[in-house]
Amino acid sequence: MSRLLNDAVGELAKLPSVGRRTALRLALHLLHREPEEVSALADALTRFRNEVRFCSRCNNLSDGEVCPICSDPRRDRTTVCVVEHVGDVLSIENTNQYNGLYHVLGGVISPMQGIGPSDLKIDLLVENIARGEIREVILAIGATVEGETTLFYIMRRLAQFPDLKITKIARGIGVGDEIEYANELTIAHALHNRTEVKN
Amino acid sequence: MSRLLNDAVGELAKLPSVGRRTALRLALHLLHREPEEVSALADALTRFRNEVRFCSRCNNLSDGEVCPICSDPRRDRTTVCVVEHVGDVLSIENTNQYNGLYHVLGGVISPMQGIGPSDLKIDLLVENIARGEIREVILAIGATVEGETTLFYIMRRLAQFPDLKITKIARGIGVGDEIEYANELTIAHALHNRTEVKN
């Protein structure tokens, strides 16, 4: 096997859920593309990794000191949505249902993986709230054991702000899901938080 | 969304069977890798695209003028296995069942896609055979309509060599496959080319 091909396949196979077969298919596909296109891919990846920064206010990915959302004057600055990852911001933005600010924790508390509260951007969240502009914090954290632990920890840290409204996103049956495939805890939550249907 | 992230996702999403969701996941994964590792990936891709060559004898991928298989003195130079793509060489090599040379056509004849015989490395194959060392040509081409057309065309071109043995790989039920899921043509081929079982 060509050493150049082998190197390309080896590097591609380090990507998540890309095995050697897929890596080979991707590498051979690149042969059919113009060299300039392959350079554009390579440049975009290295520039992204080397130049992207984290917003000093919300820890979201940013090209500059403060991210486009935090610096947008049309966003509601009294509401902050706390999420685990950068990808969650994009998922929520895609709904077009939210106009407040975000706060990216950078993960969840996980003793198993050695991630404690100090590894997450919780102090920065408390500092932002202490400045007084924020009225509501929406905790949009995954419904996992680690997520619930993190949620509980953040609630305790925010207990020092008695006028702050703290909410968490609804747990329930996902849209498009069958009840028979949902687990008992999800069904219990969905029942407990049932909403009235007008007729 | 960060422009740098957007560029990286856009470029990754141009890869085959990588949608924007997967591209985003891959890009965010790169954030957790060292900058040097991302550079290594980018370099491997650009070097592969810019420096890889095609073997002047068999059209396989090569780092130099002639590929490692064609220049290996332990390979049987009297047998040539004709395949469509570079990836097919790797698939056959992985079986460890073949010790001859290869010939990579670079595709199959496909009037629908505007690929004619002159777009494939068929003249080079004929030239190699005309030198007289080759005794058998194994046609290892896909069992598609285009593949059969290509096979038929090559057989006609090779009719000028009366002493040359020409074979094609067996059509039949794939190992691990159920007969009930095979199509009629496959079953017909498998029946016709049945092999005797000794007891």
Coordinates of C-alpha atoms in Angstrom, one line a residue:
Chain A
M1 CA 0.0 0.0 0.0
S2 CA 1.2 3.5 -0.9
R3 CA 2.8 5.1 2.2
L4 CA 1.1 8.4 1.4
L5 CA -2.3 6.6 1.2
N6 CA -1.5 4.7 4.4
D7 CA -0.7 8.0 6.3
A8 CA -3.9 9.7 5.1
V9 CA -6.0 6.6 6.1
G10 CA -4.3 6.4 9.4
E11 CA -5.0 10.0 10.3
L12 CA -8.6 9.9 9.1
A13 CA -9.2 6.7 11.1
K14 CA -8.4 8.6 14.3
L15 CA -11.7 10.6 13.8
P16 CA -14.6 9.4 15.9
S17 CA -16.7 6.6 14.3
V18 CA -14.4 6.5 11.3
G19 CA -13.0 3.0 10.9
R20 CA -10.2 2.0 8.4
R21 CA -12.8 1.1 5.7
T22 CA -14.5 4.5 5.9
A23 CA -11.1 6.2 6.1
L24 CA -10.0 4.5 3.0
R25 CA -13.2 5.4 1.2
L26 CA -12.7 9.1 2.2
A27 CA -9.1 9.1 1.2
L28 CA -9.8 7.6 -2.2
H29 CA -12.6 10.1 -2.7
L30 CA -10.1 12.9 -2.2
L31 CA -8.2 11.7 -5.3
H32 CA -11.2 12.7 -7.4
R33 CA -11.2 16.2 -6.0
E34 CA -9.0 19.1 -7.1
P35 CA -5.8 19.6 -5.1
E36 CA -7.1 23.1 -4.2
E37 CA -10.2 21.6 -2.7
V38 CA -8.2 19.2 -0.5
S39 CA -6.0 22.2 0.6
A40 CA -9.2 24.1 1.5
L41 CA -10.3 21.3 3.7
A42 CA -6.9 21.0 5.4
D43 CA -6.7 24.7 5.9
A44 CA -10.2 25.0 7.3
L45 CA -9.4 22.3 9.9
T46 CA -6.0 23.7 11.0
R47 CA -7.3 27.3 11.1
F48 CA -10.3 26.2 13.1
R49 CA -8.2 24.4 15.6
N50 CA -5.5 27.0 15.9
E51 CA -7.5 30.2 15.8
V52 CA -10.9 29.5 17.3
R53 CA -11.4 31.0 20.8
F54 CA -13.8 30.7 23.7
C55 CA -16.1 33.7 24.4
S56 CA -14.9 35.4 27.6
R57 CA -18.5 35.9 28.7
C58 CA -20.3 32.6 27.9
N59 CA -17.5 30.2 26.9
N60 CA -19.1 29.5 23.5
L61 CA -16.9 29.1 20.5
S62 CA -15.9 32.5 19.0
D63 CA -13.8 34.1 16.4
G64 CA -13.0 37.0 18.7
E65 CA -13.0 38.0 22.4
V66 CA -16.8 37.9 22.7
C67 CA -19.0 35.6 20.6
P68 CA -21.6 36.9 18.1
I69 CA -24.5 36.0 20.4
C70 CA -23.2 37.8 23.4
S71 CA -22.4 40.9 21.3
D72 CA -25.8 40.9 19.5
P73 CA -27.9 43.9 20.9
R74 CA -31.1 42.2 19.7
R75 CA -30.7 39.3 22.2
D76 CA -32.6 39.3 25.5
R77 CA -29.8 39.8 28.1
T78 CA -32.0 39.0 31.1
T79 CA -32.2 35.2 30.2
V80 CA -29.3 32.8 30.2
C81 CA -29.6 29.2 28.9
V82 CA -26.9 26.9 30.5
V83 CA -25.8 24.0 28.3
E84 CA -23.1 21.4 28.4
H85 CA -21.5 21.7 25.0
V86 CA -20.9 24.1 22.1
G87 CA -23.0 21.8 20.0
D88 CA -26.0 22.3 22.3
V89 CA -26.0 26.0 21.5
L90 CA -26.2 25.2 17.8
S91 CA -29.1 22.7 18.4
I92 CA -31.1 25.3 20.4
E93 CA -30.3 28.1 17.9
N94 CA -31.7 25.9 15.1
T95 CA -35.1 25.8 16.8
N96 CA -35.5 29.6 16.4
Q97 CA -37.4 29.5 19.7
Y98 CA -34.8 31.2 22.0
N99 CA -33.6 34.7 22.0
G100 CA -31.6 35.0 25.2
L101 CA -27.9 34.4 25.9
Y102 CA -26.1 31.1 26.5
H103 CA -23.6 29.8 29.0
V104 CA -21.5 26.8 27.9
L105 CA -20.3 24.7 30.9
G106 CA -17.9 22.6 28.8
G107 CA -19.2 19.3 30.2
V108 CA -20.9 17.9 33.3
I109 CA -19.7 16.8 36.7
S110 CA -18.5 13.2 36.4
P111 CA -16.4 11.7 39.2
M112 CA -15.9 8.6 37.0
Q113 CA -14.1 10.7 34.4
G114 CA -12.5 12.9 37.0
I115 CA -14.4 16.0 36.1
G116 CA -15.3 18.2 39.1
P117 CA -17.2 21.5 39.4
S118 CA -13.9 23.4 39.1
D119 CA -13.3 21.9 35.6
L120 CA -16.5 23.5 34.4
K121 CA -17.3 27.2 33.7
I122 CA -19.6 27.5 36.8
D123 CA -17.7 30.3 38.5
L124 CA -18.0 32.4 35.4
L125 CA -21.7 31.8 35.4
V126 CA -22.0 33.0 39.0
E127 CA -19.9 36.1 38.2
N128 CA -22.2 36.9 35.2
I129 CA -25.3 36.6 37.4
A130 CA -23.8 38.6 40.2
R131 CA -23.7 41.6 37.8
G132 CA -27.4 41.7 38.3
E133 CA -28.8 41.9 34.7
I134 CA -29.9 38.3 34.5
R135 CA -33.5 37.4 35.7
E136 CA -33.8 33.8 34.6
V137 CA -31.4 30.9 34.2
I138 CA -32.7 28.0 32.1
L139 CA -30.8 24.8 32.8
A140 CA -30.7 22.9 29.5
I141 CA -28.6 19.9 30.7
G142 CA -28.9 16.3 29.6
A143 CA -31.2 14.0 31.6
T144 CA -28.3 11.8 32.7
V145 CA -27.1 11.0 36.2
E146 CA -24.1 13.3 35.6
G147 CA -26.5 16.0 34.2
E148 CA -28.7 15.8 37.2
T149 CA -25.7 16.0 39.6
T150 CA -24.5 19.1 37.7
L151 CA -28.0 20.6 37.8
F152 CA -28.2 20.1 41.5
Y153 CA -24.8 21.6 42.1
I154 CA -25.6 24.7 40.0
M155 CA -28.9 25.2 41.9
R156 CA -27.0 25.2 45.2
R157 CA -24.4 27.7 43.9
L158 CA -27.3 30.0 42.6
A159 CA -29.2 29.8 46.0
Q160 CA -27.3 33.1 46.9
F161 CA -29.5 35.0 44.4
P162 CA -33.0 34.8 45.9
D163 CA -34.7 36.9 43.2
L164 CA -33.3 34.7 40.3
K165 CA -35.8 32.5 38.5
I166 CA -34.2 29.0 37.8
T167 CA -35.9 26.6 35.4
K168 CA -35.0 23.4 33.8
I169 CA -36.1 22.1 30.4
A170 CA -39.0 19.6 30.3
R171 CA -38.4 15.9 30.5
G172 CA -41.0 13.9 28.5
I173 CA -41.7 11.8 25.5
G174 CA -39.6 13.0 22.5
V175 CA -41.7 14.2 19.6
G176 CA -42.0 11.3 17.1
D177 CA -41.3 8.7 19.8
E178 CA -43.6 5.9 20.8
I179 CA -44.5 5.6 24.5
E180 CA -43.8 1.9 24.5
Y181 CA -40.1 2.6 23.7
A182 CA -39.7 5.2 26.5
N183 CA -38.3 4.2 29.8
E184 CA -40.4 4.3 33.1
L185 CA -38.7 7.5 34.4
T186 CA -39.4 9.4 31.2
I187 CA -43.1 8.3 31.3
A188 CA -43.3 9.2 35.0
H189 CA -41.9 12.7 34.3
A190 CA -44.2 13.1 31.2
L191 CA -47.3 12.1 33.3
H192 CA -46.3 14.4 36.2
N193 CA -45.7 17.4 34.0
R194 CA -48.8 16.8 31.8
T195 CA -50.2 20.0 30.2
E196 CA -53.9 20.8 29.7
V197 CA -55.3 20.4 26.3
K198 CA -58.1 22.9 25.4
N199 CA -61.0 21.8 23.3
Chain B
M1 CA -22.0 30.5 14.7
S2 CA -18.2 31.0 14.6
R3 CA -17.0 31.6 11.0
L4 CA -14.0 29.3 11.7
L5 CA -16.3 26.5 12.9
N6 CA -18.7 27.2 9.9
D7 CA -15.8 26.9 7.4
A8 CA -14.5 23.6 9.0
V9 CA -18.0 22.1 9.0
G10 CA -18.7 23.3 5.5
E11 CA -15.5 21.6 4.2
L12 CA -16.0 18.4 6.2
A13 CA -19.6 18.2 4.9
K14 CA -18.3 18.0 1.3
L15 CA -16.9 14.5 2.1
P16 CA -19.1 11.6 0.9
S17 CA -21.8 10.4 3.4
V18 CA -20.8 13.2 5.8
G19 CA -23.8 15.4 6.5
R20 CA -23.7 18.7 8.4
R21 CA -24.5 17.0 11.7
T22 CA -21.6 14.5 11.4
A23 CA -19.4 17.3 10.1
L24 CA -20.2 19.4 13.2
R25 CA -19.5 16.4 15.5
L26 CA -16.1 15.8 13.7
A27 CA -15.2 19.5 13.9
L28 CA -16.0 19.7 17.6
H29 CA -14.0 16.5 18.2
L30 CA -11.0 18.2 16.7
L31 CA -11.2 20.9 19.5
H32 CA -10.3 18.1 22.0
R33 CA -7.2 17.1 20.0
E34 CA -3.8 18.8 20.2
P35 CA -3.2 21.4 17.4
E36 CA -0.2 19.2 16.3
E37 CA -2.6 16.3 15.7
V38 CA -4.9 18.3 13.6
S39 CA -2.0 19.6 11.6
A40 CA -0.8 16.0 11.1
L41 CA -4.3 15.1 9.7
A42 CA -4.3 18.2 7.4
D43 CA -0.7 17.5 6.2
A44 CA -1.4 13.8 5.5
L45 CA -4.4 14.7 3.3
T46 CA -2.7 17.5 1.3
R47 CA 0.5 15.4 0.9
F48 CA -1.5 12.4 -0.2
R49 CA -3.5 14.4 -2.8
N50 CA -0.5 16.4 -4.1
E51 CA 2.2 13.7 -4.1
V52 CA 0.6 10.4 -4.7
R53 CA 1.2 9.0 -8.2
F54 CA -0.2 6.2 -10.4
C55 CA 2.0 3.3 -11.2
S56 CA 3.2 3.5 -14.8
R57 CA 2.7 -0.2 -15.3
C58 CA -0.5 -1.1 -13.5
N59 CA -2.2 2.3 -12.6
N60 CA -2.3 1.4 -8.9
L61 CA -1.6 4.2 -6.4
S62 CA 2.1 4.6 -5.9
D63 CA 4.6 6.8 -4.1
G64 CA 7.1 6.4 -7.0
E65 CA 7.1 5.6 -10.7
V66 CA 6.3 1.9 -10.2
C67 CA 4.2 0.6 -7.3
P68 CA 5.5 -1.7 -4.6
I69 CA 3.6 -4.7 -6.0
C70 CA 4.9 -4.3 -9.5
S71 CA 8.4 -3.9 -8.2
D72 CA 8.2 -6.9 -5.8
P73 CA 10.4 -9.7 -7.2
R74 CA 8.4 -12.3 -5.1
R75 CA 5.1 -11.6 -7.0
D76 CA 4.1 -14.0 -9.8
R77 CA 4.6 -11.9 -13.0
T78 CA 2.6 -14.3 -15.2
T79 CA -0.8 -13.5 -13.7
V80 CA -2.6 -10.1 -13.8
C81 CA -5.8 -9.4 -11.9
V82 CA -7.8 -6.6 -13.6
V83 CA -9.9 -4.5 -11.1
E84 CA -12.0 -1.3 -11.3
H85 CA -10.6 0.7 -8.5
V86 CA -7.5 1.1 -6.2
G87 CA -9.7 0.0 -3.3
D88 CA -10.2 -3.3 -5.0
V89 CA -6.5 -4.0 -4.9
L90 CA -6.5 -3.5 -1.2
S91 CA -9.5 -5.7 -0.7
I92 CA -7.9 -8.6 -2.7
E93 CA -4.5 -8.1 -1.0
N94 CA -6.3 -8.4 2.4
T95 CA -7.4 -11.9 1.5
N96 CA -3.7 -13.1 1.3
Q97 CA -4.9 -15.4 -1.5
Y98 CA -3.3 -13.8 -4.5
N99 CA 0.3 -13.4 -5.4
G100 CA 0.2 -12.0 -9.0
L101 CA 0.2 -8.5 -10.3
Y102 CA -2.8 -6.1 -10.7
H103 CA -4.1 -3.8 -13.3
V104 CA -6.4 -0.9 -12.2
L105 CA -8.8 0.2 -14.9
G106 CA -9.9 3.3 -13.0
G107 CA -13.6 2.6 -13.5
V108 CA -16.0 0.7 -15.8
I109 CA -17.5 1.6 -19.2
S110 CA -20.6 3.6 -18.4
P111 CA -22.4 5.4 -21.3
M112 CA -24.7 7.0 -18.7
Q113 CA -21.8 8.7 -17.0
G114 CA -20.0 9.4 -20.3
I115 CA -17.2 6.9 -19.5
G116 CA -16.0 5.1 -22.6
P117 CA -13.2 2.5 -23.1
S118 CA -10.6 5.3 -23.9
D119 CA -11.2 6.8 -20.4
L120 CA -10.0 3.5 -18.8
K121 CA -6.5 2.1 -18.7
I122 CA -7.3 -0.7 -21.2
D123 CA -4.6 0.2 -23.8
L124 CA -2.0 0.0 -21.1
L125 CA -3.2 -3.5 -20.2
V126 CA -3.0 -4.6 -23.8
E127 CA 0.5 -3.2 -24.1
N128 CA 1.6 -5.1 -20.9
I129 CA 0.2 -8.3 -22.2
A130 CA 1.8 -7.8 -25.7
R131 CA 5.2 -8.0 -24.0
G132 CA 4.5 -11.7 -23.6
E133 CA 5.3 -12.5 -19.9
I134 CA 1.6 -12.7 -18.8
R135 CA -0.1 -16.1 -19.1
E136 CA -3.4 -15.5 -17.3
V137 CA -5.7 -12.4 -16.9
I138 CA -8.2 -12.6 -14.1
L139 CA -11.1 -10.2 -14.6
A140 CA -12.2 -9.2 -11.1
I141 CA -14.8 -6.7 -12.1
G142 CA -18.1 -6.0 -10.3
A143 CA -21.2 -8.0 -11.3
T144 CA -23.1 -4.9 -12.6
V145 CA -24.4 -4.1 -16.1
E146 CA -21.4 -1.7 -16.5
G147 CA -19.0 -4.3 -15.2
E148 CA -20.3 -7.0 -17.6
T149 CA -20.0 -4.5 -20.5
T150 CA -16.4 -3.7 -19.5
L151 CA -15.6 -7.4 -19.2
F152 CA -17.0 -8.2 -22.6
Y153 CA -15.1 -5.3 -24.2
I154 CA -11.8 -6.4 -22.6
M155 CA -12.4 -10.0 -23.7
R156 CA -12.7 -8.7 -27.3
R157 CA -9.6 -6.6 -27.0
L158 CA -7.7 -9.6 -25.7
A159 CA -8.9 -12.0 -28.4
Q160 CA -5.7 -11.1 -30.3
F161 CA -3.7 -13.2 -27.8
P162 CA -4.8 -16.8 -28.6
D163 CA -2.6 -18.4 -25.9
L164 CA -3.7 -16.1 -23.1
K165 CA -5.9 -17.7 -20.4
I166 CA -8.8 -15.3 -19.4
T167 CA -10.8 -16.0 -16.3
K168 CA -13.4 -14.1 -14.4
I169 CA -14.1 -14.3 -10.6
A170 CA -17.0 -16.6 -9.5
R171 CA -20.5 -15.2 -9.2
G172 CA -22.5 -16.9 -6.4
I173 CA -23.9 -16.6 -2.9
G174 CA -21.7 -14.4 -0.7
V175 CA -20.2 -16.2 2.3
G176 CA -22.5 -15.4 5.3
D177 CA -25.5 -14.6 3.0
E178 CA -28.9 -16.4 3.0
I179 CA -30.1 -17.9 -0.3
E180 CA -33.6 -16.3 0.3
Y181 CA -32.1 -12.8 0.1
A182 CA -30.1 -13.5 -3.1
N183 CA -31.6 -12.5 -6.4
E184 CA -32.5 -15.0 -9.2
L185 CA -29.5 -14.2 -11.4
T186 CA -27.1 -14.8 -8.5
I187 CA -28.8 -18.1 -7.6
A188 CA -28.8 -19.2 -11.3
H189 CA -25.0 -18.5 -11.5
A190 CA -24.4 -20.3 -8.2
L191 CA -26.4 -23.3 -9.4
H192 CA -24.7 -23.4 -12.8
N193 CA -21.2 -23.1 -11.3
R194 CA -21.7 -25.5 -8.5
T195 CA -18.6 -27.3 -7.2
E196 CA -18.4 -30.9 -6.2
V197 CA -18.3 -31.7 -2.5
K198 CA -16.1 -34.7 -1.6
N199 CA -17.2 -37.0 1.3

